[in-house]
Tab-separated table of C-alpha atoms and ligand atoms in Angstrom:
chain	number	residue	atom	x	y	z
A	1	MET	CA	-13.853	25.888	2.378
A	2	ILE	CA	-12.941	23.033	0.019
A	3	VAL	CA	-12.672	19.887	2.123
A	4	TYR	CA	-11.017	16.539	1.389
A	5	PHE	CA	-11.548	13.406	3.507
A	6	GLU	CA	-9.130	10.476	3.622
A	7	THR	CA	-10.883	7.563	5.314
A	8	LEU	CA	-9.018	4.626	6.847
A	9	GLY	CA	-10.255	1.531	8.651
A	10	CYS	CA	-13.681	-0.062	8.922
A	11	SER	CA	-17.161	0.509	7.539
A	12	ARG	CA	-18.126	2.435	10.684
A	13	ASN	CA	-15.394	4.941	9.900
A	14	GLN	CA	-16.635	5.114	6.308
A	15	VAL	CA	-20.098	6.064	7.532
A	16	ASP	CA	-18.644	8.625	9.956
A	17	SER	CA	-16.733	10.303	7.124
A	18	GLU	CA	-19.853	10.421	4.929
A	19	ILE	CA	-21.838	11.928	7.829
A	20	MET	CA	-19.156	14.544	8.577
A	21	LEU	CA	-18.848	15.452	4.874
A	22	GLY	CA	-22.627	15.768	4.717
A	23	LYS	CA	-22.619	18.161	7.671
A	24	LEU	CA	-19.850	20.229	6.074
A	25	ALA	CA	-21.669	20.377	2.737
A	26	ALA	CA	-24.892	21.364	4.513
A	27	ALA	CA	-22.921	24.209	6.139
A	28	GLY	CA	-21.856	25.425	2.690
A	29	HIS	CA	-18.440	23.800	2.398
A	30	THR	CA	-17.438	21.944	-0.782
A	31	PRO	CA	-16.270	18.333	-0.686
A	32	THR	CA	-13.514	17.406	-3.143
A	33	ARG	CA	-11.898	14.134	-4.191
A	34	ASP	CA	-8.552	15.792	-4.834
A	35	PRO	CA	-6.384	16.580	-1.784
A	36	ALA	CA	-4.230	18.886	-3.928
A	37	CYS	CA	-7.043	21.431	-4.214
A	38	ALA	CA	-8.348	21.126	-0.652
A	39	GLU	CA	-8.138	23.993	1.851
A	40	VAL	CA	-8.908	21.559	4.669
A	41	ILE	CA	-7.849	17.909	4.805
A	42	VAL	CA	-9.397	15.506	7.294
A	43	VAL	CA	-7.836	12.102	7.903
A	44	ASN	CA	-10.368	9.816	9.578
A	45	THR	CA	-8.075	7.293	11.197
A	46	CYS	CA	-8.073	3.695	12.438
A	47	SER	CA	-5.865	2.196	15.156
A	48	PHE	CA	-7.470	-1.197	15.757
A	49	ILE	CA	-4.115	-2.930	15.342
A	50	SER	CA	-0.577	-1.508	15.249
A	51	ALA	CA	-0.353	-1.910	11.453
A	52	ALA	CA	-3.441	0.303	11.144
A	53	ALA	CA	-1.940	2.899	13.481
A	54	ASP	CA	1.267	2.919	11.407
A	55	GLU	CA	-0.750	3.364	8.219
A	56	ALA	CA	-2.617	6.256	9.838
A	57	VAL	CA	0.594	8.076	10.749
A	58	ASP	CA	2.007	7.524	7.244
A	59	THR	CA	-1.189	8.904	5.718
A	60	ILE	CA	-1.141	11.960	8.002
A	61	LEU	CA	2.451	12.715	6.979
A	62	ASP	CA	1.527	12.267	3.299
A	63	MET	CA	-1.389	14.671	3.640
A	64	ALA	CA	0.755	17.138	5.569
A	65	GLN	CA	2.782	17.704	2.401
A	66	TYR	CA	-0.208	19.521	0.924
A	67	LYS	CA	0.288	22.182	3.601
A	68	GLN	CA	3.753	22.869	2.172
A	69	GLN	CA	2.990	22.415	-1.522
A	70	GLY	CA	-0.790	22.708	-1.981
A	71	THR	CA	-3.615	24.930	-0.876
A	72	CYS	CA	-4.178	23.060	2.399
A	73	ARG	CA	-4.339	25.410	5.383
A	74	ARG	CA	-5.758	23.018	7.982
A	75	LEU	CA	-5.004	19.340	8.682
A	76	ILE	CA	-7.469	17.630	10.997
A	77	ILE	CA	-7.232	14.133	12.490
A	78	THR	CA	-10.401	12.315	13.516
A	79	GLY	CA	-11.245	8.745	14.465
A	80	CYS	CA	-9.625	6.000	16.493
A	81	LEU	CA	-5.948	6.981	16.356
A	82	ALA	CA	-6.766	10.400	17.811
A	83	GLN	CA	-9.042	8.814	20.424
A	84	ARG	CA	-6.536	6.122	21.369
A	85	TYR	CA	-3.751	8.572	22.111
A	86	LYS	CA	-5.868	11.380	23.538
A	87	ASP	CA	-4.077	11.212	26.901
A	88	ASP	CA	-0.611	11.040	25.384
A	89	PRO	CA	1.141	14.266	26.451
A	90	ASP	CA	3.244	14.125	23.281
A	91	LEU	CA	0.266	13.762	20.944
A	92	THR	CA	0.396	17.293	19.532
A	93	GLY	CA	4.203	17.394	19.717
A	94	THR	CA	4.530	14.124	17.793
A	95	LEU	CA	2.471	15.472	14.877
A	96	PRO	CA	3.078	19.243	14.773
A	97	GLU	CA	1.619	19.347	11.229
A	98	VAL	CA	-1.817	18.621	12.658
A	99	ASP	CA	-4.096	21.568	13.523
A	100	ALA	CA	-6.804	19.666	15.383
A	101	PHE	CA	-7.314	16.213	16.941
A	102	VAL	CA	-10.949	15.115	17.146
A	103	GLY	CA	-12.128	12.028	19.018
A	104	THR	CA	-14.749	9.466	17.965
A	105	GLY	CA	-17.340	11.225	20.117
A	106	ALA	CA	-17.038	14.568	18.352
A	107	CYS	CA	-18.058	13.896	14.718
A	108	GLU	CA	-21.070	16.148	15.253
A	109	GLN	CA	-18.764	19.140	15.895
A	110	ILE	CA	-16.771	18.771	12.659
A	111	VAL	CA	-18.125	22.025	11.156
A	112	ASP	CA	-16.911	24.054	14.156
A	113	VAL	CA	-13.528	22.314	13.970
A	114	VAL	CA	-13.157	23.029	10.234
A	115	GLU	CA	-14.345	26.620	10.673
A	116	LYS	CA	-11.952	26.883	13.602
A	117	LYS	CA	-14.502	28.607	15.845
A	118	ALA	CA	-12.435	30.322	18.515
A	119	SER	CA	-14.058	28.163	21.191
A	120	VAL	CA	-12.662	24.976	19.703
A	121	PRO	CA	-9.421	23.879	21.389
A	122	LEU	CA	-6.741	22.027	19.431
A	123	THR	CA	-7.931	18.726	20.875
A	124	LEU	CA	-11.556	17.630	21.261
A	125	PHE	CA	-12.282	14.358	23.063
A	126	PRO	CA	-15.781	14.129	24.503
A	127	ASP	CA	-16.676	10.769	26.083
A	128	PRO	CA	-17.560	8.448	23.160
A	129	ASP	CA	-20.616	7.284	25.144
A	130	THR	CA	-22.081	10.787	24.804
A	131	ARG	CA	-22.042	10.704	21.012
A	132	GLY	CA	-25.583	10.951	19.665
A	133	PHE	CA	-26.928	9.359	16.511
A	134	GLN	CA	-26.680	11.091	13.161
A	135	ASN	CA	-29.233	13.677	12.143
A	136	LEU	CA	-31.304	12.155	9.333
A	137	PHE	CA	-32.074	15.573	7.862
A	138	VAL	CA	-28.484	15.919	6.679
A	139	ASP	CA	-27.612	13.738	3.708
A	140	ARG	CA	-24.428	11.734	3.888
A	141	VAL	CA	-22.004	12.384	1.050
A	142	LEU	CA	-21.691	8.876	-0.345
A	143	SER	CA	-18.534	7.385	-1.841
A	144	GLY	CA	-20.257	6.635	-5.142
A	145	ASP	CA	-20.171	2.852	-4.738
A	146	PRO	CA	-23.396	0.981	-5.609
A	147	PHE	CA	-23.547	-0.199	-1.978
A	148	ALA	CA	-23.772	1.825	1.218
A	149	PHE	CA	-23.181	0.928	4.848
A	150	VAL	CA	-25.828	1.695	7.465
A	151	LYS	CA	-24.928	1.586	11.151
A	152	VAL	CA	-27.357	-0.151	13.492
A	153	SER	CA	-25.502	0.739	16.693
A	154	GLU	CA	-22.419	2.446	18.128
A	155	GLY	CA	-19.860	0.920	20.477
A	156	CYS	CA	-19.554	-2.494	22.127
A	157	ASN	CA	-20.364	-4.040	25.534
A	158	ARG	CA	-18.059	-7.011	25.171
A	159	HIS	CA	-14.556	-7.424	26.599
A	160	CYS	CA	-12.336	-9.321	24.206
A	161	THR	CA	-8.858	-9.171	25.705
A	162	TYR	CA	-7.115	-8.270	22.397
A	163	CYS	CA	-9.477	-5.407	21.523
A	164	ILE	CA	-9.400	-1.673	22.245
A	165	ILE	CA	-12.676	-0.776	20.476
A	166	PRO	CA	-14.944	-0.475	23.554
A	167	THR	CA	-12.474	2.099	24.894
A	168	LEU	CA	-12.433	3.988	21.581
A	169	ARG	CA	-16.090	3.768	20.613
A	170	GLY	CA	-17.826	3.476	24.000
A	171	ARG	CA	-20.591	1.208	25.235
A	172	GLN	CA	-23.137	-0.267	22.821
A	173	ARG	CA	-25.912	2.156	21.902
A	174	SER	CA	-28.536	0.745	19.505
A	175	ARG	CA	-30.017	3.268	17.038
A	176	PRO	CA	-33.773	3.814	17.010
A	177	MET	CA	-35.063	1.227	14.520
A	178	GLU	CA	-37.031	3.850	12.592
A	179	ASP	CA	-33.832	5.819	11.971
A	180	ILE	CA	-32.206	2.739	10.422
A	181	TRP	CA	-35.164	2.193	8.088
A	182	VAL	CA	-35.493	5.849	7.122
A	183	GLU	CA	-31.793	6.109	6.325
A	184	ALA	CA	-31.789	2.882	4.322
A	185	LEU	CA	-34.852	3.911	2.316
A	186	THR	CA	-33.324	7.318	1.611
A	187	LEU	CA	-30.249	5.580	0.227
A	188	VAL	CA	-32.304	3.166	-1.888
A	189	LYS	CA	-34.310	6.062	-3.322
A	190	LYS	CA	-30.996	7.703	-4.222
A	191	GLY	CA	-30.123	4.652	-6.311
A	192	VAL	CA	-28.057	2.552	-3.920
A	193	SER	CA	-28.289	-1.133	-4.945
A	194	GLU	CA	-27.127	-2.793	-1.707
A	195	ILE	CA	-27.659	-1.823	1.935
A	196	ILE	CA	-25.025	-3.269	4.252
A	197	LEU	CA	-25.869	-3.175	7.947
A	198	THR	CA	-22.814	-2.688	10.129
A	199	ALA	CA	-21.819	-2.252	13.791
A	200	GLU	CA	-19.237	-3.708	16.154
A	201	ASN	CA	-21.749	-6.600	16.582
A	202	THR	CA	-24.860	-6.238	14.402
A	203	THR	CA	-26.662	-9.206	15.969
A	204	ASP	CA	-26.217	-7.725	19.481
A	205	TYR	CA	-28.597	-4.992	18.357
A	206	GLY	CA	-31.216	-4.107	20.989
A	207	GLN	CA	-29.466	-5.815	23.928
A	208	ASP	CA	-28.834	-2.389	25.489
A	209	LEU	CA	-32.437	-1.191	25.064
A	210	GLY	CA	-33.883	-3.127	27.988
A	211	ASN	CA	-36.879	-4.411	26.004
A	212	ASP	CA	-37.417	-7.277	23.544
A	213	THR	CA	-36.238	-5.318	20.529
A	214	ASP	CA	-33.800	-7.417	18.525
A	215	PHE	CA	-31.907	-7.524	15.247
A	216	CYS	CA	-34.510	-9.750	13.584
A	217	GLN	CA	-37.041	-6.928	13.858
A	218	VAL	CA	-34.636	-4.617	12.093
A	219	LEU	CA	-34.154	-7.156	9.296
A	220	GLU	CA	-37.812	-8.131	9.023
A	221	ASN	CA	-39.083	-4.576	8.617
A	222	LEU	CA	-36.203	-3.354	6.529
A	223	SER	CA	-36.701	-6.235	4.096
A	224	SER	CA	-40.353	-5.418	3.416
A	225	GLN	CA	-39.839	-1.651	3.296
A	226	VAL	CA	-36.901	-1.862	0.892
A	227	ALA	CA	-38.687	-4.412	-1.296
A	228	ALA	CA	-41.627	-2.022	-1.541
A	229	VAL	CA	-39.325	0.649	-2.988
A	230	ASN	CA	-37.149	-1.647	-5.100
A	231	PRO	CA	-37.367	-5.460	-4.975
A	232	ASP	CA	-33.935	-5.817	-6.612
A	233	VAL	CA	-32.004	-4.129	-3.782
A	234	TRP	CA	-29.963	-6.434	-1.571
A	235	ILE	CA	-29.710	-6.273	2.208
A	236	ARG	CA	-26.576	-7.670	3.809
A	237	PHE	CA	-25.336	-7.591	7.397
A	238	LEU	CA	-21.738	-7.977	8.544
A	239	TYR	CA	-19.909	-8.340	11.887
A	240	THR	CA	-22.268	-10.633	13.771
A	241	HIS	CA	-21.289	-12.179	17.107
A	242	PRO	CA	-21.382	-16.003	17.412
A	243	VAL	CA	-23.517	-15.952	20.553
A	244	SER	CA	-26.187	-13.645	19.128
A	245	VAL	CA	-26.766	-15.418	15.807
A	246	THR	CA	-29.907	-17.361	16.715
A	247	GLN	CA	-32.297	-19.822	15.074
A	248	LYS	CA	-34.653	-16.839	14.711
A	249	THR	CA	-31.956	-14.847	12.868
A	250	ILE	CA	-31.432	-17.692	10.387
A	251	HIS	CA	-35.159	-18.172	9.732
A	252	THR	CA	-35.586	-14.411	9.274
A	253	VAL	CA	-32.837	-14.387	6.656
A	254	LYS	CA	-34.133	-17.521	4.941
A	255	ASN	CA	-37.670	-16.148	4.698
A	256	HIS	CA	-36.670	-12.935	2.885
A	257	ASN	CA	-35.286	-13.141	-0.659
A	258	ASN	CA	-33.716	-9.699	-0.570
A	259	ILE	CA	-31.597	-10.514	2.504
A	260	CYS	CA	-28.285	-12.148	1.575
A	261	SER	CA	-27.886	-15.584	3.182
A	262	TYR	CA	-24.430	-14.458	4.105
A	263	TYR	CA	-23.171	-14.999	7.656
A	264	ASP	CA	-20.084	-13.027	8.646
A	265	VAL	CA	-19.329	-14.624	12.041
A	266	PRO	CA	-15.861	-13.746	13.422
A	267	ILE	CA	-14.873	-16.729	15.631
A	268	GLN	CA	-11.283	-15.535	16.294
A	269	HIS	CA	-10.202	-19.080	17.191
A	270	ALA	CA	-11.586	-22.620	17.637
A	271	ASP	CA	-9.598	-23.908	20.590
A	272	THR	CA	-11.718	-23.540	23.721
A	273	THR	CA	-8.785	-22.618	26.020
A	274	MET	CA	-7.661	-19.995	23.512
A	275	LEU	CA	-11.214	-18.605	23.251
A	276	ARG	CA	-11.332	-18.227	27.021
A	277	ARG	CA	-8.005	-16.316	27.034
A	278	MET	CA	-9.397	-14.054	24.296
A	279	GLY	CA	-12.519	-13.321	26.346
A	280	ARG	CA	-14.779	-14.928	23.724
A	281	PRO	CA	-17.822	-16.405	25.564
A	282	TYR	CA	-18.263	-19.650	23.604
A	283	THR	CA	-16.586	-23.024	23.087
A	284	GLN	CA	-15.516	-25.046	20.052
A	285	LYS	CA	-18.656	-27.168	20.432
A	286	ASP	CA	-20.819	-24.027	20.393
A	287	LEU	CA	-19.217	-23.082	17.081
A	288	TYR	CA	-19.779	-26.512	15.516
A	289	ASP	CA	-23.407	-26.357	16.666
A	290	LEU	CA	-23.855	-22.836	15.304
A	291	PHE	CA	-22.534	-23.549	11.809
A	292	SER	CA	-24.434	-26.848	11.612
A	293	MET	CA	-27.613	-25.037	12.657
A	294	ILE	CA	-27.105	-22.382	9.971
A	295	ARG	CA	-26.528	-25.010	7.274
A	296	ASP	CA	-29.379	-27.229	8.471
A	297	ILE	CA	-31.873	-24.375	8.274
A	298	ASP	CA	-30.371	-22.683	5.209
A	299	PRO	CA	-28.289	-25.061	3.045
A	300	ASP	CA	-27.418	-22.205	0.655
A	301	ALA	CA	-25.998	-20.083	3.480
A	302	VAL	CA	-22.552	-18.578	2.860
A	303	LEU	CA	-20.127	-18.497	5.786
A	304	ARG	CA	-17.389	-15.974	6.370
A	305	THR	CA	-15.181	-15.839	9.451
A	306	THR	CA	-12.016	-14.216	10.751
A	307	VAL	CA	-9.413	-15.655	13.115
A	308	ILE	CA	-6.423	-14.363	15.065
A	309	ILE	CA	-3.174	-16.329	14.870
A	310	GLY	CA	-0.329	-16.150	17.404
A	311	PHE	CA	-2.396	-14.988	20.382
A	312	PRO	CA	-0.403	-15.188	23.639
A	313	GLY	CA	-0.290	-18.770	24.851
A	314	GLU	CA	-1.200	-20.349	21.478
A	315	THR	CA	0.614	-23.694	21.227
A	316	ASP	CA	1.202	-25.831	18.132
A	317	ALA	CA	-1.595	-28.114	19.362
A	318	MET	CA	-4.030	-25.221	19.689
A	319	PHE	CA	-3.128	-24.019	16.199
A	320	THR	CA	-3.701	-27.534	14.843
A	321	THR	CA	-7.124	-27.538	16.516
A	322	LEU	CA	-7.956	-24.348	14.632
A	323	LEU	CA	-6.575	-25.670	11.336
A	324	ASP	CA	-8.625	-28.877	11.687
A	325	PHE	CA	-11.741	-26.821	12.487
A	326	ILE	CA	-11.289	-24.595	9.410
A	327	GLN	CA	-10.700	-27.647	7.165
A	328	GLU	CA	-13.787	-29.371	8.594
A	329	VAL	CA	-16.284	-26.487	8.485
A	330	LYS	CA	-15.031	-25.236	5.087
A	331	PHE	CA	-15.875	-21.508	5.229
A	332	ASP	CA	-16.611	-19.807	1.928
A	333	HIS	CA	-14.467	-16.866	3.042
A	334	LEU	CA	-11.768	-16.602	5.722
A	335	GLY	CA	-9.795	-13.633	7.064
A	336	VAL	CA	-6.611	-14.417	9.023
A	337	PHE	CA	-4.891	-11.836	11.244
A	338	THR	CA	-1.748	-12.269	13.297
A	339	TYR	CA	-2.077	-11.060	16.865
A	340	SER	CA	-1.103	-7.386	17.242
A	341	ASP	CA	0.208	-6.601	20.719
A	342	ALA	CA	-0.018	-3.226	22.447
A	343	SER	CA	0.570	-2.111	26.021
A	344	ASP	CA	-3.025	-0.825	26.423
A	345	LEU	CA	-4.542	-4.264	25.725
A	346	VAL	CA	-5.581	-6.724	28.476
A	347	SER	CA	-3.903	-9.503	26.471
A	348	HIS	CA	-0.566	-7.685	26.698
A	349	ALA	CA	-0.162	-8.966	30.256
A	350	LEU	CA	-0.748	-12.600	29.301
A	351	GLN	CA	2.151	-15.084	29.372
A	352	ASN	CA	3.845	-16.885	26.478
A	353	HIS	CA	3.680	-14.358	23.685
A	354	VAL	CA	4.220	-16.136	20.333
A	355	PRO	CA	7.296	-15.143	18.285
A	356	GLN	CA	6.379	-13.217	15.113
A	357	ASP	CA	7.975	-15.751	12.757
A	358	VAL	CA	6.012	-18.610	14.338
A	359	ALA	CA	2.799	-16.601	14.056
A	360	GLN	CA	3.546	-15.763	10.423
A	361	LEU	CA	4.200	-19.408	9.585
A	362	ARG	CA	0.867	-20.395	11.138
A	363	HIS	CA	-0.837	-17.563	9.238
A	364	ASP	CA	0.582	-18.784	5.922
A	365	THR	CA	-0.276	-22.417	6.687
A	366	LEU	CA	-3.904	-21.515	7.370
A	367	MET	CA	-4.169	-19.281	4.301
A	368	ALA	CA	-2.769	-22.074	2.110
A	369	ALA	CA	-5.367	-24.488	3.485
A	370	GLN	CA	-8.155	-21.957	2.898
A	371	GLU	CA	-7.031	-21.289	-0.666
A	372	LYS	CA	-7.711	-24.955	-1.516
A	373	ILE	CA	-11.096	-24.858	0.219
A	374	SER	CA	-12.057	-21.608	-1.519
A	375	GLU	CA	-11.142	-22.981	-4.961
A	376	GLN	CA	-13.152	-26.176	-4.359
A	377	ILE	CA	-16.189	-24.100	-3.342
A	378	ASN	CA	-15.799	-21.760	-6.337
A	379	GLN	CA	-15.631	-24.726	-8.731
A	380	LYS	CA	-19.181	-25.639	-7.629
A	381	HIS	CA	-20.455	-22.336	-9.066
A	382	VAL	CA	-19.361	-23.194	-12.635
A	383	GLY	CA	-22.377	-23.713	-14.856
A	384	ARG	CA	-24.741	-21.991	-12.428
A	385	MET	CA	-26.457	-18.623	-12.904
A	386	TYR	CA	-26.512	-15.815	-10.356
A	387	PRO	CA	-27.684	-12.212	-10.171
A	388	VAL	CA	-24.553	-10.051	-10.077
A	389	LEU	CA	-24.286	-6.410	-8.963
A	390	VAL	CA	-22.102	-4.642	-11.533
A	391	GLU	CA	-19.530	-2.396	-9.844
A	392	GLU	CA	-16.637	-1.570	-12.149
A	393	ASN	CA	-15.629	-1.538	-15.803
A	394	PRO	CA	-11.811	-1.777	-15.694
A	395	GLU	CA	-11.415	-2.271	-19.446
A	396	PRO	CA	-13.519	-2.708	-22.613
A	397	GLY	CA	-15.349	-6.033	-22.574
A	398	LEU	CA	-14.741	-6.646	-18.897
A	399	PHE	CA	-16.857	-5.721	-15.882
A	400	ILE	CA	-16.376	-6.584	-12.228
A	401	GLY	CA	-19.275	-7.314	-9.918
A	402	ARG	CA	-20.386	-9.327	-6.935
A	403	THR	CA	-22.939	-12.012	-6.232
A	404	MET	CA	-24.957	-12.247	-3.026
A	405	PHE	CA	-22.245	-14.564	-1.670
A	406	GLN	CA	-19.462	-11.982	-2.169
A	407	ALA	CA	-19.239	-9.032	0.240
A	408	PRO	CA	-17.451	-5.855	-0.888
A	409	GLU	CA	-13.827	-5.118	-0.034
A	410	VAL	CA	-13.153	-8.465	1.718
A	411	ASP	CA	-14.238	-11.303	-0.625
A	412	GLY	CA	-13.441	-12.336	-4.191
A	413	VAL	CA	-15.318	-10.855	-7.144
A	414	THR	CA	-17.104	-11.952	-10.313
A	415	PHE	CA	-15.553	-11.022	-13.649
A	416	ILE	CA	-18.155	-10.501	-16.383
A	417	TYR	CA	-17.133	-10.675	-20.030
A	418	SER	CA	-19.596	-8.273	-21.650
A	419	GLU	CA	-20.209	-4.834	-23.169
A	420	GLY	CA	-22.500	-1.974	-22.207
A	421	LEU	CA	-23.418	-2.896	-18.659
A	422	ALA	CA	-24.346	-0.142	-16.195
A	423	THR	CA	-22.560	0.008	-12.824
A	424	GLY	CA	-25.074	-0.361	-10.021
A	425	ALA	CA	-27.229	-2.608	-12.235
A	426	PHE	CA	-28.001	-6.287	-11.621
A	427	VAL	CA	-27.404	-8.805	-14.402
A	428	GLN	CA	-27.869	-12.544	-14.600
A	429	VAL	CA	-24.454	-14.154	-15.089
A	430	LYS	CA	-23.699	-17.751	-16.051
A	431	ILE	CA	-20.456	-18.778	-14.325
A	432	THR	CA	-17.928	-20.240	-16.757
A	433	ASP	CA	-14.664	-20.121	-14.766
A	434	ALA	CA	-13.553	-20.432	-11.150
A	435	PHE	CA	-10.285	-19.420	-9.509
A	436	ALA	CA	-8.922	-19.570	-5.965
A	437	TYR	CA	-10.913	-16.546	-4.789
A	438	ASP	CA	-12.758	-15.154	-7.827
A	439	ILE	CA	-15.190	-16.489	-10.445
A	440	ALA	CA	-16.004	-15.366	-13.973
A	441	GLY	CA	-18.880	-15.647	-16.432
A	442	GLU	CA	-21.045	-14.229	-19.185
A	443	VAL	CA	-24.339	-12.362	-19.129
A	444	ALA	CA	-27.021	-15.049	-19.260
A	445	ASP	CA	-29.854	-12.968	-20.686
A	446	GLY	CA	-30.709	-9.432	-21.770
A	447	ARG	CA	-32.158	-8.511	-18.390
A	448	PHE	CA	-30.562	-5.342	-17.234
A	449	ALA	CA	-31.807	-3.376	-14.297
A	450	ASN	CA	-30.590	-0.168	-15.921
A	451	ARG	CA	-30.737	1.917	-12.836
A	452	PRO	CA	-27.495	3.817	-12.553
A	453	SER	CA	-26.190	4.250	-9.031
A	454	PRO	CA	-25.433	7.802	-7.896
A	455	THR	CA	-22.105	8.930	-9.414
A	456	ALA	CA	-19.493	10.372	-7.112
A	457	ASP	CA	-19.825	13.815	-8.722
A	458	GLU	CA	-23.605	13.818	-8.258
A	459	ASN	CA	-23.046	13.094	-4.582
A	460	MET	CA	-20.306	15.649	-4.342
A	461	LYS	CA	-22.654	18.401	-5.504
A	462	LEU	CA	-25.078	17.435	-2.750
A	463	PRO	CA	-26.181	17.966	-0.171
A	464	GLY	CA	-29.119	19.987	0.491
A	465	SER	CA	-31.774	19.440	2.985
A	466	GLY	CA	-33.695	16.486	4.164
A	467	HIS	CA	-34.976	13.070	3.471
A	468	GLU	CA	-38.421	12.534	1.980
B	501	SF4	S1	-16.854	-7.897	20.303
B	501	SF4	FE1	-14.791	-7.980	21.017
B	501	SF4	S2	-13.556	-7.718	19.149
B	501	SF4	FE2	-15.597	-7.008	18.676
B	501	SF4	S3	-15.552	-4.789	19.080
B	501	SF4	FE3	-16.300	-5.813	20.925
B	501	SF4	S4	-14.503	-6.098	22.219
B	501	SF4	FE4	-13.794	-5.701	20.122
């Protein structure tokens, strides 16, 4: 069968799609990038917030058109939207175009679902806690980007009142450390230039193992093993939790050149009463102490955070507390979300829901403040030189890349005025211009790490068996 995957949502979903495509390719099916020539279309969905659920339904309806017009004979829905509405009696009736609904715990059974083995019912929702870890002998089909995500754990043991993820992805299960290293090294040997560790909470790694295994061990060993294969390759980790970023974490990062001093620490708010209502187990003082500790130990550290605006009970005073905090700490990168209510959230039952227009005004006020901060920080890069990972070549004479202080898909980029660079290569760039979110510059010297990253087509023709 020719199979097309449309992936929505977070990096964990991206990895799941690459794993499922790898399994299908290993079973003899052919991945394609063109839905118009697919016999089977899989939409791997997200439903973290209502906007994501709406996008998922729109995408499903778009893909369903290929059943009328194209060669598509089977439309399959996987991921969090399917899981979230698994008990909804109208699920199949609401989307009659869909041939199978597969929960987050059933990625391993994707081949049976695609091959429609008689034993497979229309809906498949095993308990997410029962989902095992991926089989390392089956190559993922990568997206072709010079970076690749690597999961360190599944699920989450925390109970934030606005979040449905523990219900959708199950309890935290940390992967065997060796599996993380083996997978990362396999990717590096395939030409990947940046390994990005991901999870619901990367720094909570090991807390469910009942021994003293922790995230620093993952980082420490991964850093030396990757450097032994290719010292240029970057290691980044995203989605930490404020209470599990420790002094040890910061020293581990500081002591390894190939680990990005990049701290993605979602705080969600900075008003202590608000944090309590959100189920976040820290105070405003804890946050001040954390970010001071990071900057004291590692002055070059880059800080990213995300916050939720308009959470039930948020007053003007609480919003001002958050605004003051953001203007004082001066994050390099900030993501701002307005609260997304839903009846299956604990927070739904809280009093004093904030009107949408008030929440939107607060959102815009905070974004405007951050834009100034971001531009001031970017101005400091002018005249400096940084290694940049080349990612795109949108037009002759212009390349787009990222520095160690720019994460993919969420942060600004670096524009490089040059010719003949290779995507996936690292070049030294002297920064000449700075904008609100992006920077720009010229190649500083002739040093090219001309190591092309795996092209999408190369990956598509994969897989085959095993890792080295
Ligand atoms: S830490 Fe909180 S927000 Fe993050 S996945 Fe867990 S419950 Fe959701």
